mmCIF file of C-alpha atoms in Angstrom:
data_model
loop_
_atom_site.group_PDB
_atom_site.id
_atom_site.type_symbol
_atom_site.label_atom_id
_atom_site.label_comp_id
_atom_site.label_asym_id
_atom_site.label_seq_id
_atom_site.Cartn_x
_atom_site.Cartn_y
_atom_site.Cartn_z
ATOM 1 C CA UNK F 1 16.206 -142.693 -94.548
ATOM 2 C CA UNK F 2 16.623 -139.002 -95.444
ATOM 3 C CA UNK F 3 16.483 -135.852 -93.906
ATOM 4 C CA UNK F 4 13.417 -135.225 -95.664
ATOM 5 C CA UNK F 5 11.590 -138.196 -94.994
ATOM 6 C CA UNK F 6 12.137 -137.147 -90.755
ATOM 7 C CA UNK F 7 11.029 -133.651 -91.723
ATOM 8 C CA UNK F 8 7.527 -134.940 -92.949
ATOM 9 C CA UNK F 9 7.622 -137.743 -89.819
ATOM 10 C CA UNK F 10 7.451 -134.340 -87.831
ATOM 11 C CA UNK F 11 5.251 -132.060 -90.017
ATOM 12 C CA UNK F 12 2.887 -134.788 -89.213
ATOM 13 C CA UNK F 13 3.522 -134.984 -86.137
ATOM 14 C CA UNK F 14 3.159 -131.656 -84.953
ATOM 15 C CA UNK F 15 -0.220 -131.303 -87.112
ATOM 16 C CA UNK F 16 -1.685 -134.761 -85.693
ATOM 17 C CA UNK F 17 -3.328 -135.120 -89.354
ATOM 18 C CA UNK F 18 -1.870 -135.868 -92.914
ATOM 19 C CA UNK F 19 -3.854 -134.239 -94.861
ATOM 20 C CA UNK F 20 -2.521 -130.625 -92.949
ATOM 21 C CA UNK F 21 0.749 -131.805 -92.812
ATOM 22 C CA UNK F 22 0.828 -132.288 -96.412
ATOM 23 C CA UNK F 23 -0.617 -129.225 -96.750
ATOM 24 C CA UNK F 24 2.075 -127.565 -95.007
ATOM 25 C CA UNK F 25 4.626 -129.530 -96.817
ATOM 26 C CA UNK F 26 2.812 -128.204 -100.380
ATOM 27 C CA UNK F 27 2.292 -132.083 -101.535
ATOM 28 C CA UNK F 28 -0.151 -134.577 -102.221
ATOM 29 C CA UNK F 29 -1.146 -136.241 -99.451
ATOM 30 C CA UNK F 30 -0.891 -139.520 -101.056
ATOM 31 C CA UNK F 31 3.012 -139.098 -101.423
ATOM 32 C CA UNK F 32 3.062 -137.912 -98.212
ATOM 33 C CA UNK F 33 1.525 -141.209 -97.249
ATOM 34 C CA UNK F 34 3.777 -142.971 -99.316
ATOM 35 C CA UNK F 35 7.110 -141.543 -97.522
ATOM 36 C CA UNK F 36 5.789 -142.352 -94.231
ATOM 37 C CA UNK F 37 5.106 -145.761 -94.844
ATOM 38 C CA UNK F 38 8.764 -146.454 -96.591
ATOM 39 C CA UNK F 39 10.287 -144.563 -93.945
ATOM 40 C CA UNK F 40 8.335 -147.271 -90.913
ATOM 41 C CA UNK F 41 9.170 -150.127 -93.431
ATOM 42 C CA UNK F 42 12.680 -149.068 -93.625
ATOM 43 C CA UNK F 43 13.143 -148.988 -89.890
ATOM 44 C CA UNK F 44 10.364 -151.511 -88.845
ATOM 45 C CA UNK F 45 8.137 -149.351 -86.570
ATOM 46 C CA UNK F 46 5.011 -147.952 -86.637
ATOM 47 C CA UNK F 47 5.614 -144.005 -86.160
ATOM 48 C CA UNK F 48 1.900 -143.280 -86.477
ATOM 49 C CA UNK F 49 -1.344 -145.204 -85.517
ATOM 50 C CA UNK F 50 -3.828 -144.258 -87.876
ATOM 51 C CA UNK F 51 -7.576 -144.420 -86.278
ATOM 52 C CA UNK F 52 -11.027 -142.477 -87.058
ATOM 53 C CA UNK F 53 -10.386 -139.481 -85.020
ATOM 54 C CA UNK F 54 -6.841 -138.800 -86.368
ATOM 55 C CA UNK F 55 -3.413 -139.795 -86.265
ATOM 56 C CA UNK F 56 -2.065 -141.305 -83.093
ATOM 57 C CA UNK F 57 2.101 -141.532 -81.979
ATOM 58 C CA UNK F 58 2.886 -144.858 -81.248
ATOM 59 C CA UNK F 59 5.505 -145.771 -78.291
ATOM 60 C CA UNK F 60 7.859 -146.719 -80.745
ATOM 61 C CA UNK F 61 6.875 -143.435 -82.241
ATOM 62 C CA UNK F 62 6.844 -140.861 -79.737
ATOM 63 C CA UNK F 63 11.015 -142.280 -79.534
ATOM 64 C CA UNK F 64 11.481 -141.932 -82.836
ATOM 65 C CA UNK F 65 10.157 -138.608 -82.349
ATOM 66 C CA UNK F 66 12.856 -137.636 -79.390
ATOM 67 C CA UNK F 67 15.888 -138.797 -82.187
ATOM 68 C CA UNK F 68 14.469 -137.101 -84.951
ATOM 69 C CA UNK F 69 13.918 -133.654 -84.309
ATOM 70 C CA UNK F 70 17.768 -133.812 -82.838
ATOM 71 C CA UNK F 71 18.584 -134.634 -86.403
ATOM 72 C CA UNK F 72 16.578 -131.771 -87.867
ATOM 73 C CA UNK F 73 17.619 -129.117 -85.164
ATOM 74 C CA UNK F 74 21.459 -130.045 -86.094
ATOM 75 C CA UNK F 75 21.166 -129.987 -89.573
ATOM 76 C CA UNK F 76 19.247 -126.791 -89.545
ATOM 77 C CA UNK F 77 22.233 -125.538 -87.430
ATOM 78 C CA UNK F 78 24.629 -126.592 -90.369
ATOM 79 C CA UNK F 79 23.017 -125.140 -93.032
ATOM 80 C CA UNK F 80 22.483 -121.568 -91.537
ATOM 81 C CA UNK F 81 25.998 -121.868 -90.418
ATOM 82 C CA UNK F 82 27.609 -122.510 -93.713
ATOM 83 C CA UNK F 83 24.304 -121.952 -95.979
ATOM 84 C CA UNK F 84 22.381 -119.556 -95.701
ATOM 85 C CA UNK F 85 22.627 -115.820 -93.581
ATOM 86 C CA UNK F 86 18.982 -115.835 -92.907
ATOM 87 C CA UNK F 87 18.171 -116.223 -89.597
ATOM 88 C CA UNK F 88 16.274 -119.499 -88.565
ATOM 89 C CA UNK F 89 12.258 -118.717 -87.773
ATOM 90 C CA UNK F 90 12.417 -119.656 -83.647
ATOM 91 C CA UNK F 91 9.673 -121.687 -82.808
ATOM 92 C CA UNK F 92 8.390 -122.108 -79.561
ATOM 93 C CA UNK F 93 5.122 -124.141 -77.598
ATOM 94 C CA UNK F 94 3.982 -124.165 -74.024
ATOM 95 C CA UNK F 95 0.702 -126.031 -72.924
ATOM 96 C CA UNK F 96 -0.826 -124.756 -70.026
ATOM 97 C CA UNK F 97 -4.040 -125.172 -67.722
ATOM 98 C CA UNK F 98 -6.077 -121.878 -68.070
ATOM 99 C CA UNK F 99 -4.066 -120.168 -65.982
ATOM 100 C CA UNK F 100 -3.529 -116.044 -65.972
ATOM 101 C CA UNK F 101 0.252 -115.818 -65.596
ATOM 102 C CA UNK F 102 0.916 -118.369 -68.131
ATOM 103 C CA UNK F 103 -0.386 -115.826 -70.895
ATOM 104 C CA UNK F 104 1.403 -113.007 -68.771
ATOM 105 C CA UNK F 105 4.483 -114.339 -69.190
ATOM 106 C CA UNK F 106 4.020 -115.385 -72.819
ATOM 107 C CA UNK F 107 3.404 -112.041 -73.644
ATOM 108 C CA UNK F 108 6.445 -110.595 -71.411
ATOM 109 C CA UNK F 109 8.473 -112.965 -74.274
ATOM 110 C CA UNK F 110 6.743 -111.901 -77.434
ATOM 111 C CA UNK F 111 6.995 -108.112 -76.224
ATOM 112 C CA UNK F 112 11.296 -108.429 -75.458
ATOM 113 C CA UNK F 113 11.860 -111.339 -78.177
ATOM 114 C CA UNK F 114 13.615 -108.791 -80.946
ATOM 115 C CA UNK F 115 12.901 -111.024 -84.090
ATOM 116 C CA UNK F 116 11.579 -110.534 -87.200
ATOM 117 C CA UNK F 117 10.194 -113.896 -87.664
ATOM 118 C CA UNK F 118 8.976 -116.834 -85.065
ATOM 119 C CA UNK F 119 6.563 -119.153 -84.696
ATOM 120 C CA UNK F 120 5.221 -119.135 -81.352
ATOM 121 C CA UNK F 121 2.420 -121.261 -79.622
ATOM 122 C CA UNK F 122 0.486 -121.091 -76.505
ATOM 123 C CA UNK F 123 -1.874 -123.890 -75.960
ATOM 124 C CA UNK F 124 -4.278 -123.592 -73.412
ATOM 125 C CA UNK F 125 -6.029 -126.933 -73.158
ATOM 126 C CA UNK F 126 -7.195 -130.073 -71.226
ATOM 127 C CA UNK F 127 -4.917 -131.839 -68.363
ATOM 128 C CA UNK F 128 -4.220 -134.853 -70.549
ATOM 129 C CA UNK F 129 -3.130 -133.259 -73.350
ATOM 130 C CA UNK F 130 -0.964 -130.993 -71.424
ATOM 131 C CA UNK F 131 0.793 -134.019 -70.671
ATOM 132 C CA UNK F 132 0.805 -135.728 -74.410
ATOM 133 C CA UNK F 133 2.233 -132.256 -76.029
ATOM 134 C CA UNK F 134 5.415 -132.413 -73.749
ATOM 135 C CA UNK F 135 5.889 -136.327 -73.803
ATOM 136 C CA UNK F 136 5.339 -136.189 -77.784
ATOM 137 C CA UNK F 137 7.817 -132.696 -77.798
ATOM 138 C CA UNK F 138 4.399 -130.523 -79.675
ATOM 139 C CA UNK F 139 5.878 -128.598 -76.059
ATOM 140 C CA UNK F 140 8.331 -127.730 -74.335
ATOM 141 C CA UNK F 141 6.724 -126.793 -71.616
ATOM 142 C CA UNK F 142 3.135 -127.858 -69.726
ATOM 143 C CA UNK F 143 1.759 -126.373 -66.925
ATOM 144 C CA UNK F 144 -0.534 -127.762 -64.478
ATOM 145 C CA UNK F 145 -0.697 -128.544 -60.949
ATOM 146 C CA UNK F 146 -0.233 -131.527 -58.141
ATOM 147 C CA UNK F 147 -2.640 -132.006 -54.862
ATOM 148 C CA UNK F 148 -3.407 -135.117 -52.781
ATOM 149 C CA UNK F 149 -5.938 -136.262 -54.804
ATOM 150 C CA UNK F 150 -5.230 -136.601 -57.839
ATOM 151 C CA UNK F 151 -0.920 -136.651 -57.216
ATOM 152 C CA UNK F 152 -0.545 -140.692 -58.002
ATOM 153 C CA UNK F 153 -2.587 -140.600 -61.295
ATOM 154 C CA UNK F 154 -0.988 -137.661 -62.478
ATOM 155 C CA UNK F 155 2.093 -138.731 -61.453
ATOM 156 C CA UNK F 156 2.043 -142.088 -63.383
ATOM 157 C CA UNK F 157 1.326 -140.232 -66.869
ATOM 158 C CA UNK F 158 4.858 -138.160 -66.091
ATOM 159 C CA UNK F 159 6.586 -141.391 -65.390
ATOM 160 C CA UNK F 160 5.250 -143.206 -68.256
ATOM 161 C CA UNK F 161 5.823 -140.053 -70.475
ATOM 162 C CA UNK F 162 9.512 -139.941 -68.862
ATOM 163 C CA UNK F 163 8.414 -136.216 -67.859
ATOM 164 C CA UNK F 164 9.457 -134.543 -64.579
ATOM 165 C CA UNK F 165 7.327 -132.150 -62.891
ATOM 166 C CA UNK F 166 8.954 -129.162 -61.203
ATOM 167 C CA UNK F 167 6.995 -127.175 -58.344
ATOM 168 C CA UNK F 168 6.553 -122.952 -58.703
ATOM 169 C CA UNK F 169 4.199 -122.149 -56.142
ATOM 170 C CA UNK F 170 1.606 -124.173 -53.513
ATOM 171 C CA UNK F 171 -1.697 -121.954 -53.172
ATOM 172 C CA UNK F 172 -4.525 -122.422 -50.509
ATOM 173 C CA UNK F 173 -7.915 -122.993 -52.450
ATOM 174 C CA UNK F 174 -9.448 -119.442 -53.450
ATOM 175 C CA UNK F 175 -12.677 -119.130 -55.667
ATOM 176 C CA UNK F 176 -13.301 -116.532 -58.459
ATOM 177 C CA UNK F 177 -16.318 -114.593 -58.578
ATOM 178 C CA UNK F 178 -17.575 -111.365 -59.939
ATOM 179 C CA UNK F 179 -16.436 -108.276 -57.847
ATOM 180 C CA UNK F 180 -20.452 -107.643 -58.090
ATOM 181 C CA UNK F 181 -21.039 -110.572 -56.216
ATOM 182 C CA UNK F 182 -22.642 -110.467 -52.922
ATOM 183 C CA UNK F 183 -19.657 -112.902 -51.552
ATOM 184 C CA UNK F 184 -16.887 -110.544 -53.005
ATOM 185 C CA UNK F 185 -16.802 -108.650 -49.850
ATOM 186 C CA UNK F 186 -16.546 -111.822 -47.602
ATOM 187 C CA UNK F 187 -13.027 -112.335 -45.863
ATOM 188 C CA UNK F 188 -13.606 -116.109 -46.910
ATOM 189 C CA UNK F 189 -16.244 -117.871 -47.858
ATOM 190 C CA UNK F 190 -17.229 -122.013 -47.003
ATOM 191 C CA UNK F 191 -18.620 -124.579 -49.329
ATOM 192 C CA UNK F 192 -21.733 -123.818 -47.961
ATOM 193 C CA UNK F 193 -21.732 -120.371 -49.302
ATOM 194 C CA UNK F 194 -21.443 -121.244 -52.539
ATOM 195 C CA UNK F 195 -24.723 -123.453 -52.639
ATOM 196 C CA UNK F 196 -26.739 -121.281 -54.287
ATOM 197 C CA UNK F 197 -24.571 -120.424 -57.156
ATOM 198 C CA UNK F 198 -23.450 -122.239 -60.590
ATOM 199 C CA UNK F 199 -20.277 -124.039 -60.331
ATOM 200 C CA UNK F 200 -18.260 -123.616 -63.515
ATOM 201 C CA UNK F 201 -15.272 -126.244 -64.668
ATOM 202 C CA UNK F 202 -13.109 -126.918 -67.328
ATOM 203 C CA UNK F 203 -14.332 -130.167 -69.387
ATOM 204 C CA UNK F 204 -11.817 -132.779 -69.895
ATOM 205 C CA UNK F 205 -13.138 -134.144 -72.626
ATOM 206 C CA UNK F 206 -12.450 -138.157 -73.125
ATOM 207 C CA UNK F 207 -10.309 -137.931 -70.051
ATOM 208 C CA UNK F 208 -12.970 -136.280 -67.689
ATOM 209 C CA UNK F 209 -11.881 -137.733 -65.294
ATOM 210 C CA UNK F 210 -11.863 -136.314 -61.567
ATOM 211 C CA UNK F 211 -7.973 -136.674 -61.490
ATOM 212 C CA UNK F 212 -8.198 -134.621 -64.333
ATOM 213 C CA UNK F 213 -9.991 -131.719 -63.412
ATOM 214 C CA UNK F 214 -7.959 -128.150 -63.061
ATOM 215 C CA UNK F 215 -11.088 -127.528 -60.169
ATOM 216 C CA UNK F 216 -9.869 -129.241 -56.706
ATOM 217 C CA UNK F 217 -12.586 -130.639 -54.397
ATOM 218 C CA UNK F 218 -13.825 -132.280 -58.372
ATOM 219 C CA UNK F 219 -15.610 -135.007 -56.863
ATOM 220 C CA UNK F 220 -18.229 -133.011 -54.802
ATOM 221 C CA UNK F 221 -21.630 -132.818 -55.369
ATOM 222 C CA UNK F 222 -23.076 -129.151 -56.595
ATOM 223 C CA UNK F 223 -26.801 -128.295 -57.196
ATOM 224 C CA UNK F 224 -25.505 -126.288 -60.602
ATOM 225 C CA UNK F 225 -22.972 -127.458 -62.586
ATOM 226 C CA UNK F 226 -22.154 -125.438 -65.971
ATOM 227 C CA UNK F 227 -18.987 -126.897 -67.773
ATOM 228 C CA UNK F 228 -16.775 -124.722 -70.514
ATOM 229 C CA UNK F 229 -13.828 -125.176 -72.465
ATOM 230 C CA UNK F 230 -12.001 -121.859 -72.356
ATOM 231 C CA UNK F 231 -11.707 -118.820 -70.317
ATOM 232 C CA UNK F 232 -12.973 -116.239 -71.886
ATOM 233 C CA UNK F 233 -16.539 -118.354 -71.608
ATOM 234 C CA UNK F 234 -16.063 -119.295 -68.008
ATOM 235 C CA UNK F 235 -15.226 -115.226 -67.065
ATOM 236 C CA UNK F 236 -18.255 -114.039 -69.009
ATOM 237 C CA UNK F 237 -20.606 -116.672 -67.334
ATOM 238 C CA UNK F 238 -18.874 -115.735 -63.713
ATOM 239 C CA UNK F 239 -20.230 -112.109 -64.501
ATOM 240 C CA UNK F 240 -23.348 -112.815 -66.394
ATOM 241 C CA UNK F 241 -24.293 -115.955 -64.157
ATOM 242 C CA UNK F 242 -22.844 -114.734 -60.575
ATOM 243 C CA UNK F 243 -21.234 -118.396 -60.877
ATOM 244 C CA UNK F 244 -17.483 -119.270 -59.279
ATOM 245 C CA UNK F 245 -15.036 -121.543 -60.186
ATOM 246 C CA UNK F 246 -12.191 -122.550 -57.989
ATOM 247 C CA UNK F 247 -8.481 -121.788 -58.413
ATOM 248 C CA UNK F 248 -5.085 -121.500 -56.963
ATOM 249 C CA UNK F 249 -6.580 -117.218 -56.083
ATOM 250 C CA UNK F 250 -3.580 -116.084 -58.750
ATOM 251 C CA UNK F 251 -5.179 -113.821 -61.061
ATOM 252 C CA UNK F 252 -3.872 -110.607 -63.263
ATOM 253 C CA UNK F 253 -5.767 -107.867 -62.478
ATOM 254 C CA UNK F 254 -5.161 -106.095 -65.973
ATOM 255 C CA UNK F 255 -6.519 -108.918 -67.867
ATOM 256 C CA UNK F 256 -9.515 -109.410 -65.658
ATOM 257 C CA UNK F 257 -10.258 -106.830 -63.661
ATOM 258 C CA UNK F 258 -13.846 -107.904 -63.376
ATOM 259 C CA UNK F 259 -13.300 -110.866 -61.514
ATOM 260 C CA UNK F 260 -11.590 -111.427 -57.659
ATOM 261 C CA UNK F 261 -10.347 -113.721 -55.722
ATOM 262 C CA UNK F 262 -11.604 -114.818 -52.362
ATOM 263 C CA UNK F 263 -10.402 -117.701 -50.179
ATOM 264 C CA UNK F 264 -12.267 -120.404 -49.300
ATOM 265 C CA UNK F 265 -12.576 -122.306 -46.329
ATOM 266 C CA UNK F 266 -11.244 -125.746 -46.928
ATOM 267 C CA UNK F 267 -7.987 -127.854 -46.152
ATOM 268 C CA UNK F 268 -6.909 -128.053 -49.206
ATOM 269 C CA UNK F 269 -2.860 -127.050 -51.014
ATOM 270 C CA UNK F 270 -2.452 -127.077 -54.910
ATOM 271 C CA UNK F 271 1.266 -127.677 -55.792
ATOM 272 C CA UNK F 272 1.226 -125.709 -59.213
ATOM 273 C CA UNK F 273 4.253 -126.344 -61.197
ATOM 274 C CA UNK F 274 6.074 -127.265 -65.086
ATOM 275 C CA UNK F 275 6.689 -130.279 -66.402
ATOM 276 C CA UNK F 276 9.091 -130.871 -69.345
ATOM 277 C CA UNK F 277 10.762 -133.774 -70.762
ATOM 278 C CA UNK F 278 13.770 -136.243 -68.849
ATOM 279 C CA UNK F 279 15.520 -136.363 -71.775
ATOM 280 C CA UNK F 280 15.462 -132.906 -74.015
ATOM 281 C CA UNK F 281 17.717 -129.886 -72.923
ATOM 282 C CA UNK F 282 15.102 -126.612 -72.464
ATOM 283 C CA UNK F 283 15.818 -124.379 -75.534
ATOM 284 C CA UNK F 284 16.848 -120.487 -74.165
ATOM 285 C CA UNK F 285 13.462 -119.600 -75.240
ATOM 286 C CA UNK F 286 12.186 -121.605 -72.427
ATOM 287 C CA UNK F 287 14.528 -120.377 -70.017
ATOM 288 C CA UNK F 288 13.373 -116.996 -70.719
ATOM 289 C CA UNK F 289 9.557 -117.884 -70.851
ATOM 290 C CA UNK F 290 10.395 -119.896 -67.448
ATOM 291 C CA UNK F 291 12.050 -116.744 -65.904
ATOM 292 C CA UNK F 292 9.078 -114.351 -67.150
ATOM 293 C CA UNK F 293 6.423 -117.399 -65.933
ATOM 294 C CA UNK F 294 8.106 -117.252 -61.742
ATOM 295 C CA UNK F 295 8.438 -113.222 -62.093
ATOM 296 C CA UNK F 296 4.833 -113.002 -63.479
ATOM 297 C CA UNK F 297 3.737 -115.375 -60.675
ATOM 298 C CA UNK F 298 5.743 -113.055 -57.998
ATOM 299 C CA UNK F 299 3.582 -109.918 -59.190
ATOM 300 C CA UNK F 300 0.289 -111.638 -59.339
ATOM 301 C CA UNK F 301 0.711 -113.342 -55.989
ATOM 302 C CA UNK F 302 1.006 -110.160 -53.724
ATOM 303 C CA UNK F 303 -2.837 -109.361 -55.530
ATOM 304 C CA UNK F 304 -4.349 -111.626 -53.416
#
C-alpha cells in the first residue's frame, strides 16, 4: 500500500464517482480503477460498492476511510514541515439543513479566514445525507435538528454512523411567510389558518421519509402541497405563491428581508443542533465555524 494509492481511495471518495476523481487526479480512469482494486486486494476489503447510480462506501470502507485520511493529514504535515514553504490549501465542509445562520456563519469564516488559498464547502442538502457526509468524513460538520417524532430514527443513523449529536438551541414551531401576507400581522397563527395556503417542504429524495423531513408536524394532511429542493425556490414561491413553510422562526433579516417569522400555535419543540464524528478531533476551522454558527444564532434569535 502507498501513500498514493490512499490519496486516490479518498479522491474517490470525496467525489462519489471515478470517472471525476480521476479527473481530479489527471489520469485515466482505467488506472485509477486498477489502483483501487490492488489496493482492496491487498488488504481484503471492499472500499467501494460499485452500483448504477454511483459509487457506494462500504462498512469496511467508510473505516478504512477514518485511518486513511489520518495518514494523508500526517504526511502532508511532514512534507510542508521539512518540504516545502508553501502553505497547505485548508479545506473545509459542513452539511447543513437549509438553515439561515448556517450560511451566516460560513460567511463570518470566509470574511476573517486570512488565506490565500482554501477549499471550502457548504452543503446544503437532504437529512440523510447530512448524516452520510459526517459518518463518511465528506464533513466535518452536519446540521440538523431532533423533536419527538422523529428523535429514535434519527438517532439510530448517529449511532450506527458512530456520530454524536450536540444541541445549540430548542425553538417553538414558527412558520415563514411573506411580510405581504395577510397572516404576517397575526400575533400567532393555528393550523387552521394556514388551510388555505400552499404548504412548501424540502424533498428528501429516496429517504422521504416523514422522519426525514426538516418541516415538523410532516405527517399532516394539507389541501396544497408544493415540494422544492433549495431555498432560494422555496423563498420565491413563499412570495410569489403566499405559501409558508415551517421552521425553528430563526431567520437573517439581511438575507431575506422579504420573508417573517410568525409563531404558530402548536405543542411542538425542535432541538436544533451539530453532529460530528465519535472518533475524529474537530479541525480549528471547525471550532471557529462552530463559534461563528452559536454567535450567528445569538443575533438571529433576538429577531423573532
Amino acid at each position: 500500500m502507498t501513500i498514493q494509492q490512499i490519496k486516490y481511495v479518498l479522491a474517490v471518495a470525496r467525489n462519489r464517482s471515478i470517472n471525476k476523481a480521476a479527473q481530479e487526479l489527471f489520469i485515466s480512469q482505467p488506472s485509477l480503477s486498477k489502483a483501487l482494486k490492488e489496493l482492496e486486494n491487498e488488504m481484503g476489503i471492499t472500499i467501494f460498492s460499485r452500483t448504477n447510480k454511483g459509487i457506494i462506501i462500504t462498512k469496511e470502507g467508510t473505516e478504512f476511510l477514518q485511518y486513511a485520511r489520518q495518514v494523508v493529514e500526517q504526511m502532508e504535515l511532514l512534507e510542508n514541515r521539512y518540504l516545502s514553504t508553501k502553505v497547505k490549501q485548508q479545506q473545509f465542509s459542513v452539511s447543513t439543513q437549509h438553515y439561515a445562520f448556517a450560511v451566516s456563519a460560513f460567511v463570518r469564516l470566509l470574511e476573517n479566514y486570512d488565506r490565500s488559498e482554501y477549499d471550502f464547502m457548504l452543503r446544503e442538502t437532504k437529512t440523510y445525507e447530512i448524516i452520510e457526509d459526517v459518518k463518511t468524513l465528506r464533513s466535518e460538520i452536519g446540521i440538523l435538528y431532533l423533536n419527538e417524532f422523529n428523535k429514535q430514527v434519527i438517532e439510530k443513523f448517529l449511532r450506527e454512523g458512530n456520530l454524536k449529536f450536540n444541541e445549540l438551541f430548542q425553538a417553538d414551531a414558527h412558520v415563514f411567510i411573506y411580510r405581504q401576507n395577510p397572516l404576517a400581522e397575526k400575533p400567532f397563527v393555528t393550523l387552521e389558518d394556514l388551510l388555505p395556503y400552499p404548504y412548501l417542504s424540502f424533498e428528501q429524495g429516496d429517504y422521504n421519509s416523514f422522519h426525514f423531513s426538516e418541516e415538523i408536524l410532516s405527517t399532516l394532511s394539507r389541501p396544497k402541497n408544493i415540494r422544492v429542493s433549495d431555498r432560494a425556490t422555496l423563498f420565491n414561491l413563499l412570495i410569489g405563491l403566499n405559501g409558508y413553510t415551517i421552521s425553528s422562526g430563526v431567520i437573517n433579516e439581511e438575507l431575506n428581508n422579504d420573508i417573517v417569522a410568525v409563531p404558530l400555535l402548536v405543542d411542538e419543540k425542535m432541538h436544533v443542533g451539530y453532529i460530528t464524528h465519535k472518533h475524529v478531533d474537530l479541525s480549528p476551522l471547525a471550532h471557529v465555524y462552530l463559534d461563528y454558527l452559536k454567535e450567528s444564532i445569538a443575533a438571529e434569535m433576538k429577531t423573532v
